Coordinates of C-alpha atoms in Angstrom, one line a residue:
Chain A
X1 CA 99.2 -8.0 163.7
X2 CA 100.8 -4.7 163.0
X3 CA 104.3 -6.0 162.4
X4 CA 104.2 -4.7 158.9
X5 CA 103.3 -1.1 159.6
X6 CA 104.0 -0.7 163.3
X7 CA 107.4 -0.5 164.9
X8 CA 109.4 -3.7 164.9
X9 CA 110.4 -5.6 168.1
X10 CA 113.8 -4.6 169.4
X11 CA 116.1 -6.0 172.0
X12 CA 115.5 -3.0 174.2
X13 CA 112.6 -4.1 176.4
X14 CA 111.9 -0.7 177.8
X15 CA 111.6 0.7 174.3
X16 CA 109.3 -2.1 173.2
X17 CA 107.0 -1.5 176.1
X18 CA 106.9 2.2 175.3
X19 CA 106.1 1.4 171.7
X20 CA 103.2 -0.8 172.8
X21 CA 101.5 2.3 174.2
X22 CA 102.2 4.7 171.3
X23 CA 98.9 4.1 169.6
X24 CA 95.6 5.1 171.3
X25 CA 93.9 1.9 170.2
X26 CA 96.6 -0.2 171.9
X27 CA 96.2 1.8 175.2
X28 CA 92.5 1.2 175.0
X29 CA 93.1 -2.5 174.3
X30 CA 95.2 -2.7 177.5
X31 CA 92.7 -0.8 179.6
X32 CA 89.8 -3.0 178.4
X33 CA 92.0 -6.1 178.7
X34 CA 92.9 -5.3 182.3
X35 CA 89.3 -4.7 183.4
X36 CA 88.2 -7.9 181.6
X37 CA 91.1 -10.0 183.1
X38 CA 90.3 -8.9 186.6
X39 CA 86.6 -9.5 186.5
X40 CA 87.0 -12.8 184.5
X41 CA 89.5 -14.2 187.0
X42 CA 87.4 -13.1 190.0
X43 CA 84.2 -14.5 188.7
X44 CA 85.9 -17.6 187.2
X45 CA 87.5 -18.4 190.6
X46 CA 84.0 -18.8 192.1
X47 CA 82.8 -20.6 189.0
X48 CA 85.5 -23.3 189.1
X49 CA 84.9 -23.6 192.9
X50 CA 81.1 -24.1 192.2
X51 CA 81.8 -26.5 189.3
X52 CA 79.8 -24.4 187.0
X53 CA 82.3 -24.3 184.1
X54 CA 79.7 -25.8 182.0
X55 CA 77.3 -22.9 182.6
X56 CA 80.2 -20.6 181.6
X57 CA 80.7 -22.5 178.4
X58 CA 77.0 -22.3 177.5
X59 CA 77.0 -18.5 178.2
X60 CA 80.0 -18.1 176.0
X61 CA 78.1 -19.8 173.2
X62 CA 75.0 -17.6 173.4
X63 CA 77.3 -14.6 173.4
X64 CA 77.8 -15.3 169.6
X65 CA 74.1 -15.1 168.6
X66 CA 73.7 -12.2 171.0
X67 CA 76.4 -10.1 169.4
X68 CA 75.4 -11.0 165.8
X69 CA 71.7 -10.3 166.5
X70 CA 72.6 -6.9 167.9
X71 CA 74.8 -6.1 164.9
X72 CA 72.1 -7.2 162.5
X73 CA 69.5 -5.0 164.3
X74 CA 71.9 -2.1 164.1
X75 CA 72.8 -2.0 167.8
X76 CA 76.3 -2.3 169.1
X77 CA 77.8 -5.7 169.7
X78 CA 78.3 -4.8 173.3
X79 CA 74.6 -4.5 173.9
X80 CA 74.1 -8.0 172.4
X81 CA 76.9 -9.6 174.5
X82 CA 75.5 -8.3 177.8
X83 CA 71.8 -8.7 176.9
X84 CA 72.0 -12.3 175.7
X85 CA 74.5 -13.5 178.3
X86 CA 72.6 -12.0 181.3
X87 CA 69.2 -13.2 179.9
X88 CA 70.6 -16.7 179.5
X89 CA 72.1 -16.6 182.9
X90 CA 68.6 -15.9 184.3
X91 CA 67.1 -18.8 182.2
X92 CA 69.8 -21.2 183.6
X93 CA 69.1 -20.0 187.1
X94 CA 65.3 -20.6 186.6
X95 CA 65.8 -24.2 185.4
X96 CA 65.6 -26.9 187.9
X97 CA 69.2 -28.0 188.7
X98 CA 70.1 -31.6 188.6
X99 CA 73.0 -32.1 190.9
X100 CA 76.0 -34.3 190.5
X101 CA 77.2 -36.1 187.4
X102 CA 74.1 -38.3 187.2
X103 CA 72.7 -36.5 184.1
X104 CA 71.6 -38.8 181.4
X105 CA 72.9 -39.2 178.0
X106 CA 69.7 -37.8 176.6
X107 CA 70.3 -34.6 178.4
X108 CA 73.8 -34.4 176.9
X109 CA 72.1 -34.8 173.5
X110 CA 69.7 -32.0 174.4
X111 CA 72.5 -29.7 175.6
X112 CA 74.5 -30.3 172.4
X113 CA 71.4 -29.6 170.3
X114 CA 70.6 -26.4 172.1
X115 CA 74.2 -25.2 171.8
X116 CA 74.4 -26.0 168.1
X117 CA 71.0 -24.3 167.5
X118 CA 72.3 -21.1 169.3
X119 CA 75.4 -21.1 167.1
X120 CA 73.3 -21.7 164.0
X121 CA 71.1 -18.8 165.0
X122 CA 74.2 -16.6 165.3
X123 CA 75.2 -17.7 161.8
X124 CA 71.7 -16.8 160.5
X125 CA 72.0 -13.3 161.9
X126 CA 75.4 -12.9 160.4
X127 CA 74.1 -14.1 157.0
X128 CA 71.0 -11.8 157.1
X129 CA 73.2 -8.9 157.9
X130 CA 75.6 -9.7 155.1
X131 CA 79.1 -8.4 154.5
X132 CA 80.2 -9.2 158.0
X133 CA 82.4 -12.2 157.3
X134 CA 85.6 -10.6 158.7
X135 CA 83.7 -9.4 161.8
X136 CA 82.5 -13.0 162.3
X137 CA 86.1 -14.1 163.1
X138 CA 86.5 -11.3 165.7
X139 CA 83.2 -12.1 167.4
X140 CA 84.1 -15.8 167.6
X141 CA 87.8 -15.6 168.2
X142 CA 88.5 -12.1 169.6
X143 CA 90.0 -8.9 168.5
X144 CA 91.7 -6.0 170.2
X145 CA 91.5 -3.5 167.4
X146 CA 89.2 -0.6 167.4
X147 CA 88.0 -0.6 171.0
X148 CA 86.5 2.8 171.6
X149 CA 86.8 5.0 174.7
X150 CA 83.1 4.5 175.3
X151 CA 83.5 0.7 175.2
X152 CA 86.4 0.9 177.6
X153 CA 84.2 2.9 180.0
X154 CA 81.4 0.3 179.7
X155 CA 83.8 -2.6 180.3
X156 CA 85.4 -0.9 183.3
X157 CA 82.0 0.1 184.8
X158 CA 80.6 -3.4 184.5
X159 CA 83.8 -4.9 185.8
X160 CA 83.7 -2.7 188.9
X161 CA 80.0 -3.5 189.4
X162 CA 80.6 -7.2 189.1
X163 CA 83.6 -7.2 191.4
X164 CA 81.7 -5.1 194.0
X165 CA 78.8 -7.5 194.0
X166 CA 81.2 -10.4 194.5
X167 CA 83.0 -8.6 197.3
X168 CA 79.8 -7.8 199.0
X169 CA 78.6 -11.5 199.1
X170 CA 82.0 -13.2 199.1
X171 CA 81.6 -14.9 202.5
X172 CA 78.1 -16.4 202.1
X173 CA 79.0 -17.2 198.5
X174 CA 82.1 -19.0 199.4
X175 CA 80.3 -20.9 202.2
X176 CA 77.4 -22.0 199.9
X177 CA 79.9 -22.9 197.1
X178 CA 82.0 -25.2 199.3
X179 CA 79.1 -26.8 201.1
X180 CA 75.6 -25.8 199.8
X181 CA 73.7 -28.1 202.1
X182 CA 75.3 -26.9 205.4
X183 CA 75.1 -23.3 204.2
X184 CA 71.3 -23.7 203.5
X185 CA 70.8 -25.3 206.9
X186 CA 72.6 -22.3 208.5
X187 CA 70.2 -20.0 206.8
X188 CA 72.4 -18.8 203.9
X189 CA 70.0 -17.9 201.0
X190 CA 71.7 -20.3 198.5
X191 CA 69.1 -20.0 195.8
X192 CA 69.3 -16.1 195.7
X193 CA 73.0 -16.3 195.9
X194 CA 73.1 -18.8 193.0
X195 CA 70.9 -16.6 190.8
X196 CA 73.0 -13.5 191.7
X197 CA 76.2 -15.4 190.9
X198 CA 74.9 -16.6 187.5
X199 CA 74.0 -13.0 186.5
X200 CA 77.5 -11.8 187.5
X201 CA 78.9 -14.8 185.5
X202 CA 76.8 -13.8 182.5
X203 CA 78.3 -10.3 182.7
X204 CA 81.8 -11.6 183.1
X205 CA 81.4 -13.9 180.1
X206 CA 80.0 -11.0 178.0
X207 CA 83.1 -9.0 179.1
X208 CA 85.6 -11.7 178.3
X209 CA 83.9 -12.4 174.9
X210 CA 84.8 -9.0 173.7
X211 CA 88.5 -9.6 174.1
X212 CA 88.9 -13.4 173.6
X213 CA 85.9 -13.9 171.3
X214 CA 82.8 -16.0 172.2
X215 CA 84.4 -19.4 171.6
X216 CA 87.6 -18.8 173.6
X217 CA 86.3 -17.3 176.9
X218 CA 87.7 -20.3 178.8
X219 CA 91.2 -18.8 178.4
X220 CA 90.3 -15.9 180.7
X221 CA 87.5 -17.4 182.7
X222 CA 88.6 -20.9 183.7
X223 CA 92.3 -21.1 183.2
X224 CA 93.5 -18.5 185.7
X225 CA 91.3 -19.8 188.5
X226 CA 91.9 -23.5 187.7
X227 CA 95.7 -22.9 187.6
X228 CA 95.6 -21.0 190.9
X229 CA 93.5 -23.7 192.6
X230 CA 95.9 -26.3 191.5
X231 CA 98.8 -24.4 193.2
X232 CA 97.2 -23.6 196.5
X233 CA 94.0 -24.5 198.4
X234 CA 94.0 -21.3 200.5
X235 CA 91.1 -19.2 199.2
X236 CA 92.7 -15.7 199.6
X237 CA 96.0 -16.7 198.1
X238 CA 94.5 -18.6 195.1
X239 CA 92.1 -15.7 194.4
X240 CA 95.0 -13.3 194.2
X241 CA 97.0 -15.7 192.1
X242 CA 94.1 -16.1 189.7
X243 CA 93.9 -12.4 189.2
X244 CA 97.6 -12.3 188.5
X245 CA 97.4 -15.1 186.0
X246 CA 94.5 -13.5 184.3
X247 CA 96.4 -10.2 183.9
X248 CA 99.6 -12.0 182.7
X249 CA 97.6 -14.0 180.1
X250 CA 95.9 -10.9 178.8
X251 CA 98.8 -8.5 178.8
X252 CA 101.2 -11.0 177.3
X253 CA 98.6 -12.0 174.7
X254 CA 98.0 -8.4 173.7
X255 CA 101.7 -7.7 173.5
X256 CA 102.5 -10.9 171.4
X257 CA 99.6 -10.1 169.1
X258 CA 100.9 -6.6 168.6
X259 CA 104.4 -7.7 167.7
X260 CA 103.5 -10.8 165.6
X261 CA 101.3 -11.4 162.6
X262 CA 99.2 -13.9 164.6
X263 CA 95.8 -13.2 166.2
X264 CA 95.2 -12.4 169.9
X265 CA 92.9 -15.4 170.3
X266 CA 95.8 -17.8 169.4
X267 CA 98.1 -16.0 171.9
X268 CA 95.8 -15.8 174.8
X269 CA 94.7 -19.5 174.5
X270 CA 98.3 -20.6 174.1
X271 CA 99.6 -18.6 177.0
X272 CA 96.7 -19.8 179.1
X273 CA 97.3 -23.4 178.2
X274 CA 101.0 -23.0 179.1
X275 CA 100.1 -21.4 182.4
X276 CA 97.8 -24.3 183.3
X277 CA 100.4 -27.0 182.3
X278 CA 103.1 -25.1 184.3
X279 CA 100.8 -25.0 187.3
X280 CA 100.0 -28.7 187.1
X281 CA 103.6 -29.7 186.6
X282 CA 104.7 -27.3 189.3
X283 CA 102.2 -28.6 191.8
X284 CA 103.1 -32.2 190.9
X285 CA 106.9 -31.5 191.2
X286 CA 106.6 -29.7 194.5
X287 CA 103.9 -31.5 196.4
X288 CA 105.1 -30.3 199.8
X289 CA 104.5 -26.7 198.9
X290 CA 100.9 -27.5 197.8
X291 CA 100.3 -29.5 201.0
X292 CA 102.0 -26.9 203.3
X293 CA 99.9 -24.1 202.0
X294 CA 96.7 -26.1 202.0
Chain B
X1 CA 66.6 -27.8 139.9
X2 CA 70.0 -26.2 139.7
X3 CA 73.2 -28.2 139.8
X4 CA 74.3 -27.0 143.3
X5 CA 71.0 -28.2 144.8
X6 CA 71.4 -31.6 143.2
X7 CA 74.9 -31.9 144.6
X8 CA 73.7 -30.8 148.0
X9 CA 70.8 -33.3 148.0
X10 CA 73.1 -36.2 146.9
X11 CA 75.8 -35.4 149.5
X12 CA 73.3 -34.2 152.2
X13 CA 71.2 -37.4 152.1
X14 CA 74.1 -39.7 152.6
X15 CA 75.7 -37.5 155.2
X16 CA 72.4 -37.1 157.2
X17 CA 71.7 -40.9 157.1
X18 CA 75.2 -41.6 158.3
X19 CA 75.0 -39.0 161.1
X20 CA 71.6 -40.4 162.1
X21 CA 72.9 -43.9 162.4
X22 CA 76.2 -42.9 164.1
X23 CA 74.3 -40.5 166.4
X24 CA 71.9 -43.2 167.6
X25 CA 74.9 -45.1 169.1
X26 CA 76.6 -41.9 170.3
X27 CA 73.6 -41.1 172.4
X28 CA 73.1 -44.7 173.5
X29 CA 76.8 -44.9 174.6
X30 CA 76.8 -41.4 176.2
X31 CA 79.5 -40.1 173.9
X32 CA 77.9 -36.8 172.9
X33 CA 80.7 -35.0 174.7
X34 CA 83.4 -36.9 172.8
X35 CA 81.6 -35.7 169.6
X36 CA 81.7 -32.2 170.9
X37 CA 85.4 -32.5 171.4
X38 CA 85.8 -33.8 167.8
X39 CA 84.2 -30.7 166.5
X40 CA 87.1 -28.6 167.7
X41 CA 89.5 -30.9 166.0
X42 CA 87.5 -30.8 162.8
X43 CA 87.8 -27.1 162.8
X44 CA 91.6 -26.9 163.5
X45 CA 92.4 -29.9 161.3
X46 CA 90.7 -28.4 158.3
X47 CA 92.4 -25.1 158.7
X48 CA 95.8 -26.7 159.4
X49 CA 95.5 -28.5 156.0
X50 CA 94.5 -25.2 154.3
X51 CA 97.4 -23.4 155.9
X52 CA 99.7 -26.2 154.7
X53 CA 98.3 -25.8 151.2
X54 CA 96.6 -29.2 150.9
X55 CA 92.9 -30.2 150.5
X56 CA 91.1 -29.3 153.8
X57 CA 89.4 -32.7 153.8
X58 CA 92.8 -34.3 154.4
X59 CA 93.1 -32.5 157.7
X60 CA 89.4 -32.8 158.5
X61 CA 89.2 -36.6 158.1
X62 CA 92.8 -37.2 159.4
X63 CA 92.4 -35.1 162.5
X64 CA 88.9 -36.3 163.4
X65 CA 89.8 -40.0 163.0
X66 CA 93.1 -39.8 164.8
X67 CA 91.7 -37.9 167.8
X68 CA 88.6 -40.2 167.9
X69 CA 90.8 -43.2 168.1
X70 CA 92.9 -41.5 170.7
X71 CA 89.8 -40.7 172.8
X72 CA 88.8 -44.3 172.4
X73 CA 92.2 -45.6 173.5
X74 CA 92.6 -43.3 176.5
X75 CA 89.0 -42.9 177.4
X76 CA 88.6 -45.8 179.8
X77 CA 91.2 -44.7 182.3
X78 CA 90.1 -41.9 184.6
X79 CA 87.7 -39.3 183.0
X80 CA 89.3 -35.9 182.9
X81 CA 87.2 -33.2 184.4
X82 CA 85.5 -30.3 182.7
X83 CA 88.3 -27.9 183.5
X84 CA 91.0 -30.0 181.8
X85 CA 88.8 -30.7 178.7
X86 CA 87.8 -27.1 178.4
X87 CA 91.4 -25.9 178.6
X88 CA 92.8 -28.4 176.1
X89 CA 90.0 -27.8 173.6
X90 CA 90.0 -24.1 173.9
X91 CA 93.7 -24.2 173.0
X92 CA 93.0 -26.5 170.0
X93 CA 90.5 -23.8 168.8
X94 CA 93.2 -21.2 169.4
X95 CA 95.6 -23.2 167.2
X96 CA 92.8 -23.3 164.5
X97 CA 92.7 -19.5 164.7
X98 CA 96.5 -19.4 164.1
X99 CA 96.2 -21.7 161.1
X100 CA 93.4 -19.5 159.8
X101 CA 95.6 -16.4 160.0
X102 CA 98.4 -18.2 158.3
X103 CA 96.1 -19.2 155.5
X104 CA 94.4 -15.8 155.1
X105 CA 97.7 -13.9 155.0
X106 CA 98.9 -16.3 152.3
X107 CA 95.7 -15.9 150.3
X108 CA 94.9 -12.3 151.1
X109 CA 91.7 -11.9 149.1
X110 CA 89.3 -14.6 150.3
X111 CA 89.5 -13.5 153.9
X112 CA 86.6 -14.8 156.0
X113 CA 85.2 -17.3 153.5
X114 CA 87.4 -20.3 154.4
X115 CA 86.7 -19.8 158.1
X116 CA 82.9 -19.6 157.5
X117 CA 82.9 -22.8 155.4
X118 CA 84.8 -24.7 158.0
X119 CA 82.7 -23.4 160.9
X120 CA 79.3 -23.4 159.4
X121 CA 79.6 -25.7 156.4
X122 CA 79.1 -25.0 152.7
X123 CA 76.7 -27.7 151.5
X124 CA 75.6 -25.5 148.6
X125 CA 79.2 -24.9 147.6
X126 CA 80.1 -28.6 146.9
X127 CA 81.1 -29.3 143.3
X128 CA 80.2 -32.5 141.5
X129 CA 83.2 -34.6 142.6
X130 CA 83.1 -33.3 146.2
X131 CA 79.5 -34.2 146.4
X132 CA 80.0 -37.7 145.0
X133 CA 82.9 -38.4 147.3
X134 CA 80.9 -37.1 150.3
X135 CA 78.0 -39.4 149.3
X136 CA 80.2 -42.4 148.8
X137 CA 81.9 -41.9 152.2
X138 CA 78.4 -41.4 153.7
X139 CA 77.0 -44.6 152.2
X140 CA 80.2 -46.5 153.3
X141 CA 79.8 -45.2 156.8
X142 CA 76.1 -46.3 156.9
X143 CA 77.2 -49.8 155.8
X144 CA 80.0 -50.0 158.3
X145 CA 77.7 -48.9 161.2
X146 CA 75.0 -51.3 160.2
X147 CA 77.7 -54.0 159.8
X148 CA 78.7 -53.7 163.5
X149 CA 75.3 -52.7 164.8
X150 CA 74.4 -56.0 166.4
X151 CA 77.5 -56.6 168.4
X152 CA 77.8 -52.9 169.1
X153 CA 74.2 -52.8 170.5
X154 CA 75.0 -55.7 172.7
X155 CA 78.2 -54.1 174.0
X156 CA 76.6 -50.8 174.5
X157 CA 73.6 -52.1 176.5
X158 CA 75.5 -54.6 178.7
X159 CA 79.2 -54.3 178.4
X160 CA 80.1 -56.9 181.1
X161 CA 77.9 -59.6 179.7
X162 CA 79.0 -58.9 176.1
X163 CA 82.7 -59.2 177.3
X164 CA 81.9 -62.4 179.1
X165 CA 80.3 -63.8 175.9
X166 CA 83.7 -63.2 174.2
X167 CA 82.9 -60.0 172.3
X168 CA 85.9 -57.8 171.7
X169 CA 84.2 -54.9 173.6
X170 CA 87.2 -52.6 173.7
X171 CA 88.1 -53.1 170.0
X172 CA 84.4 -52.4 169.1
X173 CA 84.5 -49.2 171.1
X174 CA 87.6 -47.9 169.4
X175 CA 86.3 -49.0 165.9
X176 CA 83.0 -47.2 166.7
X177 CA 84.8 -44.0 167.7
X178 CA 86.8 -44.1 164.5
X179 CA 83.4 -44.2 162.7
X180 CA 82.3 -41.2 164.8
X181 CA 85.4 -39.4 163.6
X182 CA 84.4 -40.1 160.0
X183 CA 80.9 -39.0 160.7
X184 CA 82.1 -35.8 162.3
X185 CA 84.2 -35.0 159.3
X186 CA 81.2 -35.7 157.0
X187 CA 78.9 -33.6 159.1
X188 CA 81.4 -30.7 159.0
X189 CA 81.1 -30.6 155.2
X190 CA 77.3 -30.2 155.5
X191 CA 76.7 -28.0 158.6
X192 CA 80.2 -27.1 159.7
X193 CA 82.4 -27.9 162.7
X194 CA 80.4 -25.7 165.1
X195 CA 77.1 -27.4 164.4
X196 CA 78.0 -31.0 163.8
X197 CA 77.1 -32.0 167.3
X198 CA 73.5 -30.9 166.6
X199 CA 73.3 -33.0 163.4
X200 CA 74.6 -36.1 165.3
X201 CA 72.7 -35.6 168.6
X202 CA 69.3 -34.0 167.7
X203 CA 67.8 -36.8 165.5
X204 CA 69.3 -39.5 167.7
X205 CA 68.0 -37.8 170.9
X206 CA 64.6 -37.6 169.3
X207 CA 64.6 -41.2 168.3
X208 CA 65.7 -42.3 171.8
X209 CA 62.8 -40.4 173.2
X210 CA 60.3 -41.9 170.8
X211 CA 61.2 -45.5 171.1
X212 CA 63.2 -47.9 173.3
X213 CA 63.4 -50.5 170.6
X214 CA 66.9 -50.4 169.1
X215 CA 66.3 -51.3 165.4
X216 CA 63.3 -49.0 165.1
X217 CA 65.2 -46.3 166.9
X218 CA 68.1 -46.6 164.5
X219 CA 65.9 -46.3 161.5
X220 CA 63.9 -43.5 163.0
X221 CA 67.1 -41.6 163.8
X222 CA 68.4 -41.9 160.3
X223 CA 64.9 -40.9 158.9
X224 CA 64.7 -37.8 161.1
X225 CA 68.2 -36.8 160.1
X226 CA 67.4 -37.2 156.4
X227 CA 64.1 -35.4 156.8
X228 CA 65.8 -32.5 158.5
X229 CA 68.4 -32.4 155.8
X230 CA 65.8 -32.4 153.0
X231 CA 63.5 -29.8 154.5
X232 CA 66.4 -27.6 155.6
X233 CA 67.9 -27.7 152.1
X234 CA 64.5 -26.9 150.5
X235 CA 63.8 -24.0 152.8
X236 CA 67.2 -22.5 152.1
X237 CA 66.8 -23.2 148.4
X238 CA 63.6 -21.2 148.3
X239 CA 64.6 -18.5 150.7
X240 CA 68.1 -17.7 149.5
X241 CA 69.1 -15.5 152.4
X242 CA 68.7 -18.2 155.1
X243 CA 71.8 -20.3 155.3
X244 CA 71.3 -24.1 154.8
X245 CA 73.1 -25.1 158.0
X246 CA 70.7 -22.9 160.0
X247 CA 67.6 -24.4 158.4
X248 CA 68.8 -28.0 158.8
X249 CA 69.6 -27.4 162.5
X250 CA 66.4 -25.5 163.0
X251 CA 64.3 -28.5 161.7
X252 CA 66.3 -31.0 163.6
X253 CA 66.0 -28.9 166.8
X254 CA 62.3 -28.5 166.3
X255 CA 61.8 -32.3 165.9
X256 CA 63.8 -32.9 169.1
X257 CA 61.9 -30.2 170.9
X258 CA 58.5 -31.7 169.9
X259 CA 59.5 -35.0 171.5
X260 CA 59.9 -33.1 174.7
X261 CA 56.5 -31.6 174.8
X262 CA 54.8 -34.0 177.2
X263 CA 57.5 -34.2 179.8
X264 CA 59.9 -31.5 180.7
X265 CA 63.5 -32.2 181.6
X266 CA 66.4 -30.1 183.0
X267 CA 68.6 -28.3 180.6
X268 CA 71.6 -27.5 182.7
X269 CA 74.5 -29.4 184.2
X270 CA 76.1 -32.3 182.5

């Protein structure tokens, strides 16, 4: 994005990396990206395990009207991201859950309509605010420019909080994610855990939206965890791998966006897609490894 | 009435009727999710065409129809899970962003406008020839859907019996998805790639809740879609600051919501 006015890419890798951190906004982008990558990978790992990717998708969609409503009202986009995502997480938690894949076609129509309406509302706020067309692209598809110190602080604080909550409830959460019925029978408060997890998920989606944009949160939320769970079934190892994948996707995405004229949303999704393909191909090519570690 | 409103009404009526008819079968055949997938392709296809310097409608229709036929051809064998679908379609959106940046860097000035038109539609921005073409395609789509409606209904309601009676069930399914592709591309011109699922699903979902009789349902779905289109266009024509795609979606959503008043159903989980 800065290839025109920034320093060009050279063959000297050490020099390139130093150059990346010459500008304060780039340092902030890496700080924010790191916090987001860690929390998204951690929360995403449980989300994939709990088969709630769809809830994550819905939360990502409401992030857009959230951010645009906040900007329209003169608040910061950060407030809108967190407020809308967490409020929607509570709504989803309060709704009766239909289990399994037995949901009817009518429900799919309803879900599609609700999502389209949420996006339409976001567009309404953008139009009412006016003069925000370029900002629209960064809310939807991400941007790493102009992240302030205060925003970095918020992102890191929320990330630490979310990871701390996950760490505190990791054992019962894992138990109730893998086998909710047995966990409930053993006295694990599944419903409370589920609500708590959805709120943490809302916070993670709000964090990821601010780097990847509302429409591309899957790149940081789902792909690291899904790739790691393809490679190994051992919870501890795949959890660590997911975090590593998340960091690699974010860092490489930011670096590529810095040195190329193409946007960060394109780079993170492409690197994420490549990571997932590589994990699938790798796991298929080396089945013994996957089985041995399972 | 100003010219842009006339163009919007001509194109919008045909588009809405087509989306209502296509949507009825989409909901009947449980293919809302395929339509959602097509919306990503509609976005990236349009921007790819813009980046290549050709009419965005080439990429819009080309991409939507090709991917719809591909989904129809591959669809039967093993349904991919949410993770795979999410990963692939997030990447397709990412590609769209790439094309957008290629297009904007080549045409510096009109920065966000192209993106907004593709994402959220520009029904008030259609010129005369664009409106006429959209209307002709919309009417053609209506005729095509009504033309295969009878065998398609049979195949949708009871596939096994239809196949046993000698109906080409598989070919019908693929042909129908191709029509969904055309419908998605049409809807994108009216309400945009991000909202097209709403225009296809909301009137049809409402019709399915109101009646179980197929022919009445089909007519009702088209009528609700056209009604939403007209009232949405009127609201935005009167109140200029409210975008048309929002008003159209708001009316369609409200109608669908009203059909849910007596009985409540779960929102979450697919």
